Structures are given as structure tokens and as C-alpha cells.
Tab-separated table of N, CA, C and O in Angstrom:
chain	number	residue	atom	x	y	z
J	1	MET	N	2.967	20.299	10.524
J	1	MET	CA	3.441	21.007	9.352
J	1	MET	C	4.105	22.305	9.790
J	1	MET	O	3.635	22.990	10.671
J	2	ASP	N	5.200	22.637	9.127
J	2	ASP	CA	5.921	23.838	9.512
J	2	ASP	C	5.683	25.001	8.560
J	2	ASP	O	6.382	25.996	8.594
J	3	GLY	N	4.678	24.905	7.705
J	3	GLY	CA	4.338	26.009	6.812
J	3	GLY	C	5.015	25.940	5.461
J	3	GLY	O	4.689	26.707	4.573
J	4	LEU	N	5.970	25.030	5.273
J	4	LEU	CA	6.679	24.913	4.004
J	4	LEU	C	5.837	24.115	3.013
J	4	LEU	O	5.373	23.028	3.323
J	5	VAL	N	5.628	24.679	1.836
J	5	VAL	CA	4.908	23.990	0.766
J	5	VAL	C	5.825	23.987	-0.459
J	5	VAL	O	5.803	24.910	-1.260
J	6	PRO	N	6.664	22.950	-0.586
J	6	PRO	CA	7.635	22.941	-1.671
J	6	PRO	C	7.016	22.737	-3.049
J	6	PRO	O	7.501	23.267	-4.043
J	7	VAL	N	5.934	21.967	-3.113
J	7	VAL	CA	5.312	21.631	-4.396
J	7	VAL	C	3.850	22.052	-4.358
J	7	VAL	O	3.155	21.799	-3.389
J	8	THR	N	3.401	22.702	-5.430
J	8	THR	CA	1.990	23.071	-5.526
J	8	THR	C	1.334	22.296	-6.666
J	8	THR	O	1.997	21.832	-7.591
J	9	LEU	N	0.034	22.173	-6.580
J	9	LEU	CA	-0.756	21.487	-7.600
J	9	LEU	C	-1.680	22.505	-8.255
J	9	LEU	O	-2.302	23.305	-7.565
J	10	THR	N	-1.771	22.455	-9.575
J	10	THR	CA	-2.719	23.318	-10.271
J	10	THR	C	-4.128	22.786	-10.019
J	10	THR	O	-4.297	21.623	-9.627
J	11	PRO	N	-5.152	23.617	-10.256
J	11	PRO	CA	-6.531	23.126	-10.071
J	11	PRO	C	-6.829	21.865	-10.888
J	11	PRO	O	-7.530	20.970	-10.413
J	12	LYS	N	-6.298	21.767	-12.096
J	12	LYS	CA	-6.518	20.582	-12.941
J	12	LYS	C	-5.863	19.343	-12.326
J	12	LYS	O	-6.421	18.250	-12.347
J	13	ALA	N	-4.659	19.518	-11.749
J	13	ALA	CA	-3.979	18.403	-11.088
J	13	ALA	C	-4.739	17.977	-9.834
J	13	ALA	O	-4.876	16.789	-9.561
J	14	VAL	N	-5.235	18.956	-9.058
J	14	VAL	CA	-6.019	18.651	-7.860
J	14	VAL	C	-7.241	17.816	-8.244
J	14	VAL	O	-7.548	16.799	-7.610
J	15	GLU	N	-7.920	18.227	-9.285
J	15	GLU	CA	-9.120	17.512	-9.752
J	15	GLU	C	-8.781	16.069	-10.122
J	15	GLU	O	-9.493	15.131	-9.752
J	16	GLU	N	-7.676	15.865	-10.849
J	16	GLU	CA	-7.297	14.514	-11.284
J	16	GLU	C	-6.840	13.656	-10.103
J	16	GLU	O	-7.186	12.480	-10.032
J	17	VAL	N	-6.083	14.213	-9.164
J	17	VAL	CA	-5.644	13.450	-7.985
J	17	VAL	C	-6.860	13.019	-7.165
J	17	VAL	O	-6.953	11.866	-6.730
J	18	LYS	N	-7.809	13.922	-6.969
J	18	LYS	CA	-9.034	13.568	-6.222
J	18	LYS	C	-9.807	12.476	-6.958
J	18	LYS	O	-10.354	11.559	-6.332
J	19	ASN	N	-9.852	12.548	-8.276
J	19	ASN	CA	-10.509	11.533	-9.094
J	19	ASN	C	-9.841	10.165	-8.888
J	19	ASN	O	-10.510	9.154	-8.699
J	20	ILE	N	-8.514	10.149	-8.907
J	20	ILE	CA	-7.766	8.900	-8.699
J	20	ILE	C	-8.025	8.362	-7.296
J	20	ILE	O	-8.288	7.171	-7.119
J	21	MET	N	-7.972	9.233	-6.294
J	21	MET	CA	-8.170	8.783	-4.911
J	21	MET	C	-9.569	8.207	-4.708
J	21	MET	O	-9.755	7.264	-3.947
J	22	THR	N	-10.540	8.746	-5.418
J	22	THR	CA	-11.920	8.281	-5.283
J	22	THR	C	-12.172	6.994	-6.057
J	22	THR	O	-12.857	6.100	-5.570
J	23	ASN	N	-11.604	6.879	-7.248
J	23	ASN	CA	-11.979	5.788	-8.157
J	23	ASN	C	-10.965	4.663	-8.293
J	23	ASN	O	-11.256	3.658	-8.940
J	24	LYS	N	-9.786	4.800	-7.721
J	24	LYS	CA	-8.754	3.761	-7.909
J	24	LYS	C	-8.425	3.001	-6.626
J	24	LYS	O	-7.358	2.417	-6.495
J	25	ASN	N	-9.330	3.013	-5.671
J	25	ASN	CA	-9.175	2.240	-4.437
J	25	ASN	C	-7.876	2.528	-3.692
J	25	ASN	O	-7.196	1.617	-3.233
J	26	ILE	N	-7.513	3.805	-3.594
J	26	ILE	CA	-6.360	4.199	-2.795
J	26	ILE	C	-6.734	3.969	-1.330
J	26	ILE	O	-7.768	4.459	-0.876
J	27	PRO	N	-5.929	3.217	-0.577
J	27	PRO	CA	-6.299	2.887	0.806
J	27	PRO	C	-6.430	4.121	1.701
J	27	PRO	O	-5.754	5.125	1.490
J	28	GLU	N	-7.274	3.986	2.698
J	28	GLU	CA	-7.452	5.038	3.710
J	28	GLU	C	-6.112	5.306	4.384
J	28	GLU	O	-5.357	4.389	4.661
J	29	GLY	N	-5.816	6.557	4.645
J	29	GLY	CA	-4.566	6.892	5.323
J	29	GLY	C	-3.393	7.097	4.383
J	29	GLY	O	-2.289	7.385	4.824
J	30	TYR	N	-3.604	6.924	3.090
J	30	TYR	CA	-2.529	7.149	2.125
J	30	TYR	C	-2.579	8.592	1.640
J	30	TYR	O	-3.643	9.195	1.567
J	31	SER	N	-1.418	9.131	1.309
J	31	SER	CA	-1.284	10.506	0.828
J	31	SER	C	-0.598	10.504	-0.522
J	31	SER	O	0.034	9.525	-0.914
J	32	LEU	N	-0.699	11.627	-1.213
J	32	LEU	CA	0.010	11.797	-2.481
J	32	LEU	C	1.478	12.029	-2.166
J	32	LEU	O	1.828	12.942	-1.424
J	33	ARG	N	2.355	11.183	-2.711
J	33	ARG	CA	3.795	11.354	-2.521
J	33	ARG	C	4.391	11.951	-3.788
J	33	ARG	O	4.168	11.445	-4.884
J	34	ILE	N	5.140	13.046	-3.612
J	34	ILE	CA	5.850	13.676	-4.716
J	34	ILE	C	7.324	13.545	-4.410
J	34	ILE	O	7.772	13.891	-3.308
J	35	GLY	N	8.083	13.013	-5.360
J	35	GLY	CA	9.498	12.778	-5.100
J	35	GLY	C	10.334	12.875	-6.360
J	35	GLY	O	9.869	13.290	-7.422
J	36	ILE	N	11.589	12.468	-6.209
J	36	ILE	CA	12.517	12.490	-7.327
J	36	ILE	C	13.192	11.136	-7.470
J	36	ILE	O	13.353	10.398	-6.502
J	37	LYS	N	13.573	10.835	-8.709
J	37	LYS	CA	14.412	9.684	-9.000
J	37	LYS	C	15.602	10.233	-9.767
J	37	LYS	O	15.489	11.224	-10.481
J	38	GLY	N	16.729	9.588	-9.638
J	38	GLY	CA	17.909	10.031	-10.371
J	38	GLY	C	18.895	10.732	-9.465
J	38	GLY	O	18.605	11.060	-8.318
J	39	SER	N	20.066	10.991	-10.020
J	39	SER	CA	21.174	11.528	-9.229
J	39	SER	C	21.272	13.037	-9.279
J	39	SER	O	21.964	13.645	-8.480
J	40	GLY	N	20.616	13.656	-10.250
J	40	GLY	CA	20.743	15.100	-10.387
J	40	GLY	C	21.978	15.500	-11.160
J	40	GLY	O	22.301	16.674	-11.242
J	41	GLY	N	22.674	14.534	-11.733
J	41	GLY	CA	23.858	14.826	-12.534
J	41	GLY	C	23.455	15.427	-13.873
J	41	GLY	O	22.499	16.183	-13.963
J	42	CYS	N	24.170	15.076	-14.915
J	42	CYS	CA	23.896	15.627	-16.254
J	42	CYS	C	22.465	15.356	-16.706
J	42	CYS	O	21.846	16.182	-17.357
J	43	ALA	N	21.966	14.182	-16.351
J	43	ALA	CA	20.613	13.813	-16.776
J	43	ALA	C	19.545	14.476	-15.916
J	43	ALA	O	18.382	14.499	-16.280
J	44	GLY	N	19.937	15.002	-14.776
J	44	GLY	CA	18.974	15.666	-13.907
J	44	GLY	C	18.115	14.678	-13.152
J	44	GLY	O	18.460	13.520	-12.985
J	45	PHE	N	16.975	15.174	-12.702
J	45	PHE	CA	16.057	14.370	-11.925
J	45	PHE	C	14.841	14.007	-12.760
J	45	PHE	O	14.464	14.718	-13.679
J	46	THR	N	14.217	12.924	-12.381
J	46	THR	CA	12.901	12.580	-12.882
J	46	THR	C	11.959	12.730	-11.704
J	46	THR	O	12.226	12.204	-10.621
J	47	TYR	N	10.887	13.480	-11.894
J	47	TYR	CA	9.912	13.653	-10.814
J	47	TYR	C	8.944	12.491	-10.840
J	47	TYR	O	8.658	11.927	-11.890
J	48	MET	N	8.435	12.141	-9.674
J	48	MET	CA	7.498	11.025	-9.602
J	48	MET	C	6.342	11.345	-8.662
J	48	MET	O	6.478	12.154	-7.741
J	49	LEU	N	5.221	10.723	-8.960
J	49	LEU	CA	4.018	10.822	-8.134
J	49	LEU	C	3.583	9.420	-7.755
J	49	LEU	O	3.731	8.488	-8.547
J	50	GLY	N	3.020	9.294	-6.570
J	50	GLY	CA	2.477	8.018	-6.160
J	50	GLY	C	1.652	8.214	-4.903
J	50	GLY	O	1.467	9.345	-4.432
J	51	PHE	N	1.160	7.139	-4.347
J	51	PHE	CA	0.400	7.192	-3.105
J	51	PHE	C	1.110	6.324	-2.081
J	51	PHE	O	1.563	5.222	-2.392
J	52	ASP	N	1.244	6.833	-0.874
J	52	ASP	CA	2.054	6.158	0.130
J	52	ASP	C	1.590	6.576	1.527
J	52	ASP	O	0.864	7.553	1.679
J	53	GLN	N	2.055	5.847	2.525
J	53	GLN	CA	1.800	6.215	3.906
J	53	GLN	C	2.948	7.080	4.416
J	53	GLN	O	4.077	6.968	3.937
J	54	LYS	N	2.653	7.924	5.386
J	54	LYS	CA	3.658	8.826	5.946
J	54	LYS	C	4.768	8.048	6.643
J	54	LYS	O	4.512	7.074	7.329
J	55	LYS	N	5.994	8.503	6.418
J	55	LYS	CA	7.162	7.940	7.089
J	55	LYS	C	7.785	9.035	7.958
J	55	LYS	O	7.498	10.217	7.787
J	56	ASP	N	8.660	8.645	8.870
J	56	ASP	CA	9.277	9.601	9.801
J	56	ASP	C	10.044	10.707	9.091
J	56	ASP	O	10.116	11.826	9.573
J	57	ALA	N	10.638	10.407	7.940
J	57	ALA	CA	11.481	11.383	7.233
J	57	ALA	C	10.679	12.246	6.257
J	57	ALA	O	11.257	12.863	5.370
J	58	ASP	N	9.371	12.285	6.418
J	58	ASP	CA	8.525	13.025	5.482
J	58	ASP	C	8.104	14.390	6.014
J	58	ASP	O	7.860	14.557	7.209
J	59	LEU	N	7.988	15.324	5.091
J	59	LEU	CA	7.321	16.597	5.325
J	59	LEU	C	5.896	16.371	4.842
J	59	LEU	O	5.691	15.851	3.743
J	60	GLU	N	4.926	16.731	5.657
J	60	GLU	CA	3.529	16.500	5.306
J	60	GLU	C	2.789	17.827	5.302
J	60	GLU	O	2.960	18.649	6.193
J	61	TYR	N	1.996	18.057	4.252
J	61	TYR	CA	1.158	19.246	4.194
J	61	TYR	C	-0.079	18.908	3.378
J	61	TYR	O	-0.208	17.790	2.871
J	62	GLU	N	-0.990	19.848	3.291
J	62	GLU	CA	-2.243	19.604	2.583
J	62	GLU	C	-2.498	20.713	1.586
J	62	GLU	O	-2.229	21.878	1.862
J	63	GLN	N	-2.985	20.337	0.414
J	63	GLN	CA	-3.417	21.329	-0.563
J	63	GLN	C	-4.788	20.946	-1.088
J	63	GLN	O	-4.965	19.838	-1.602
J	64	ASP	N	-5.726	21.843	-0.947
J	64	ASP	CA	-7.102	21.637	-1.441
J	64	ASP	C	-7.679	20.298	-1.007
J	64	ASP	O	-8.319	19.602	-1.784
J	65	GLY	N	-7.424	19.936	0.246
J	65	GLY	CA	-7.976	18.697	0.787
J	65	GLY	C	-7.178	17.454	0.456
J	65	GLY	O	-7.557	16.352	0.840
J	66	ILE	N	-6.057	17.600	-0.244
J	66	ILE	CA	-5.219	16.458	-0.601
J	66	ILE	C	-4.002	16.427	0.324
J	66	ILE	O	-3.222	17.383	0.342
J	67	PRO	N	-3.830	15.351	1.087
J	67	PRO	CA	-2.626	15.243	1.900
J	67	PRO	C	-1.432	14.931	1.003
J	67	PRO	O	-1.498	14.046	0.150
J	68	VAL	N	-0.335	15.698	1.175
J	68	VAL	CA	0.843	15.561	0.318
J	68	VAL	C	2.053	15.212	1.187
J	68	VAL	O	2.235	15.778	2.263
J	69	LEU	N	2.877	14.280	0.682
J	69	LEU	CA	4.108	13.878	1.361
J	69	LEU	C	5.310	14.159	0.468
J	69	LEU	O	5.263	13.924	-0.734
J	70	VAL	N	6.378	14.658	1.086
J	70	VAL	CA	7.654	14.876	0.407
J	70	VAL	C	8.735	14.449	1.387
J	70	VAL	O	8.679	14.817	2.566
J	71	GLN	N	9.722	13.682	0.926
J	71	GLN	CA	10.840	13.343	1.810
J	71	GLN	C	11.602	14.618	2.138
J	71	GLN	O	11.918	15.401	1.239
J	72	LYS	N	11.894	14.816	3.412
J	72	LYS	CA	12.574	16.050	3.827
J	72	LYS	C	13.887	16.253	3.086
J	72	LYS	O	14.219	17.369	2.695
J	73	ARG	N	14.635	15.183	2.810
J	73	ARG	CA	15.927	15.328	2.144
J	73	ARG	C	15.787	15.714	0.671
J	73	ARG	O	16.741	16.160	0.043
J	74	GLU	N	14.594	15.550	0.103
J	74	GLU	CA	14.365	15.925	-1.300
J	74	GLU	C	13.761	17.321	-1.437
J	74	GLU	O	13.639	17.837	-2.543
J	75	THR	N	13.396	17.942	-0.317
J	75	THR	CA	12.681	19.209	-0.345
J	75	THR	C	13.406	20.269	-1.163
J	75	THR	O	12.804	20.956	-1.978
J	76	MET	N	14.719	20.394	-0.995
J	76	MET	CA	15.451	21.452	-1.693
J	76	MET	C	15.416	21.266	-3.208
J	76	MET	O	15.496	22.227	-3.954
J	77	TYR	N	15.275	20.025	-3.675
J	77	TYR	CA	15.212	19.771	-5.118
J	77	TYR	C	13.805	19.997	-5.676
J	77	TYR	O	13.623	20.140	-6.873
J	78	LEU	N	12.821	19.993	-4.790
J	78	LEU	CA	11.429	20.113	-5.215
J	78	LEU	C	10.864	21.526	-5.042
J	78	LEU	O	9.796	21.824	-5.568
J	79	LEU	N	11.571	22.390	-4.314
J	79	LEU	CA	11.074	23.741	-4.076
J	79	LEU	C	10.738	24.444	-5.382
J	79	LEU	O	11.547	24.458	-6.314
J	80	GLY	N	9.542	25.012	-5.449
J	80	GLY	CA	9.128	25.740	-6.645
J	80	GLY	C	8.545	24.863	-7.736
J	80	GLY	O	8.217	25.344	-8.814
J	81	LEU	N	8.378	23.572	-7.466
J	81	LEU	CA	7.817	22.661	-8.461
J	81	LEU	C	6.294	22.794	-8.475
J	81	LEU	O	5.658	22.891	-7.431
J	82	GLU	N	5.735	22.813	-9.668
J	82	GLU	CA	4.279	22.833	-9.820
J	82	GLU	C	3.870	21.608	-10.620
J	82	GLU	O	4.452	21.312	-11.653
J	83	VAL	N	2.880	20.888	-10.099
J	83	VAL	CA	2.353	19.713	-10.785
J	83	VAL	C	1.074	20.136	-11.497
J	83	VAL	O	0.179	20.723	-10.893
J	84	ASP	N	1.011	19.825	-12.787
J	84	ASP	CA	-0.169	20.134	-13.590
J	84	ASP	C	-0.662	18.836	-14.206
J	84	ASP	O	0.022	17.803	-14.161
J	85	PHE	N	-1.848	18.876	-14.766
J	85	PHE	CA	-2.378	17.711	-15.467
J	85	PHE	C	-2.757	18.150	-16.866
J	85	PHE	O	-3.490	19.120	-17.042
J	86	TYR	N	-2.214	17.452	-17.858
J	86	TYR	CA	-2.462	17.785	-19.255
J	86	TYR	C	-3.348	16.713	-19.870
J	86	TYR	O	-3.116	15.518	-19.688
J	87	GLU	N	-4.362	17.181	-20.576
J	87	GLU	CA	-5.257	16.256	-21.260
J	87	GLU	C	-5.520	16.798	-22.653
J	87	GLU	O	-6.162	17.830	-22.811
J	88	GLY	N	-4.955	16.148	-23.641
J	88	GLY	CA	-5.125	16.592	-25.016
J	88	GLY	C	-5.317	15.400	-25.931
J	88	GLY	O	-5.299	14.254	-25.492
J	89	ALA	N	-5.475	15.669	-27.216
J	89	ALA	CA	-5.672	14.598	-28.184
J	89	ALA	C	-4.412	13.739	-28.320
J	89	ALA	O	-4.486	12.554	-28.627
J	90	ASP	N	-3.252	14.352	-28.069
J	90	ASP	CA	-1.984	13.660	-28.268
J	90	ASP	C	-1.463	12.943	-27.027
J	90	ASP	O	-0.712	11.986	-27.120
J	91	ALA	N	-1.837	13.417	-25.855
J	91	ALA	CA	-1.298	12.841	-24.623
J	91	ALA	C	-2.189	13.186	-23.441
J	91	ALA	O	-3.025	14.078	-23.514
J	92	ARG	N	-1.954	12.465	-22.353
J	92	ARG	CA	-2.708	12.701	-21.127
J	92	ARG	C	-1.812	12.305	-19.967
J	92	ARG	O	-1.267	11.214	-19.951
J	93	GLY	N	-1.621	13.208	-19.000
J	93	GLY	CA	-0.814	12.837	-17.848
J	93	GLY	C	-0.378	14.047	-17.044
J	93	GLY	O	-0.640	15.191	-17.402
J	94	PHE	N	0.297	13.758	-15.957
J	94	PHE	CA	0.801	14.813	-15.096
J	94	PHE	C	2.073	15.400	-15.690
J	94	PHE	O	2.870	14.686	-16.283
J	95	THR	N	2.221	16.704	-15.538
J	95	THR	CA	3.432	17.386	-15.980
J	95	THR	C	4.025	18.130	-14.793
J	95	THR	O	3.318	18.461	-13.842
J	96	PHE	N	5.315	18.386	-14.868
J	96	PHE	CA	6.040	19.046	-13.782
J	96	PHE	C	6.721	20.282	-14.334
J	96	PHE	O	7.448	20.205	-15.309
J	97	VAL	N	6.482	21.415	-13.698
J	97	VAL	CA	7.078	22.679	-14.139
J	97	VAL	C	7.793	23.277	-12.937
J	97	VAL	O	7.211	23.486	-11.885
J	98	LYS	N	9.073	23.562	-13.113
J	98	LYS	CA	9.865	24.185	-12.060
J	98	LYS	C	9.766	25.686	-12.242
J	98	LYS	O	10.130	26.233	-13.285
J	99	THR	N	9.219	26.388	-11.264
J	99	THR	CA	9.034	27.835	-11.350
J	99	THR	C	10.376	28.511	-11.559
J	99	THR	O	11.363	28.160	-10.918
J	100	GLY	N	10.409	29.443	-12.482
J	100	GLY	CA	11.648	30.175	-12.727
J	100	GLY	C	12.590	29.490	-13.695
J	100	GLY	O	13.611	30.036	-14.062
J	101	GLU	N	12.247	28.291	-14.111
J	101	GLU	CA	13.067	27.597	-15.096
J	101	GLU	C	12.243	27.342	-16.334
J	101	GLU	O	11.073	27.032	-16.259
J	102	LYS	N	12.876	27.468	-17.465
J	102	LYS	CA	12.192	27.156	-18.703
J	102	LYS	C	12.355	25.667	-18.968
J	102	LYS	O	13.477	25.174	-19.039
J	103	VAL	N	11.249	24.983	-19.083
J	103	VAL	CA	11.284	23.542	-19.315
J	103	VAL	C	10.842	23.290	-20.749
J	103	VAL	O	9.737	23.637	-21.133
J	104	SER	N	11.719	22.701	-21.533
J	104	SER	CA	11.358	22.400	-22.924
J	104	SER	C	11.196	20.898	-23.069
J	104	SER	O	11.881	20.118	-22.417
J	105	GLN	N	10.282	20.526	-23.915
J	105	GLN	CA	10.011	19.105	-24.134
J	105	GLN	C	10.508	18.676	-25.491
J	105	GLN	O	10.345	19.318	-26.452
């Protein structure tokens, strides 16, 4: 690791990721992958989460005991991204907030 942490997880997101890793049979050696889908044009990007094994083109780091993977070529698009977990009566799931940008739903 070179000290770069492009994406951070809130304590609530850390708790939920650890819960998933413990209870959903995520294989040994797999890490949390944070990435993007889409071209970044008018529609922008869609952020994605998943579990995957490390590849050569990955930046790897750890947050609160969770191994995290990001493709090096996507790093510039992910810098300043914060992953949170929302749990309410209306919805439940991970949310993505780009620091310094106002995100409206």
C-alpha cells in the first residue's frame, strides 16, 4: 500500500460490511471492491460494491480490519468518496457521498 485511501467507510458501513463478510459466506482471501460503472458522461457514474480477489491493477488498503480493493485506473474518480449504510423504515442499503459535492436524491 502506498498510503492512498481514495474511499472511506463510515462506522455504520464498516459494521454492515463486517456483518456481510461474516454471515454471507464470503470466501477467504476476498476483499471489498469499490468501483464505478458508466462512462462519466452526462449520466455520470454509478458506484458499486462487491467482494473480489485482488488483481494486478488494484490498489489495496485496509480500513478498520476490512481489506479494500480499488482499480488503480478508477482511483481519480473515487477520491473523496465516502460509503455509508442507511437503515430506515423506507429503505436500507449502502449510500455514496462524494466529499465536497452536494448529492441530491
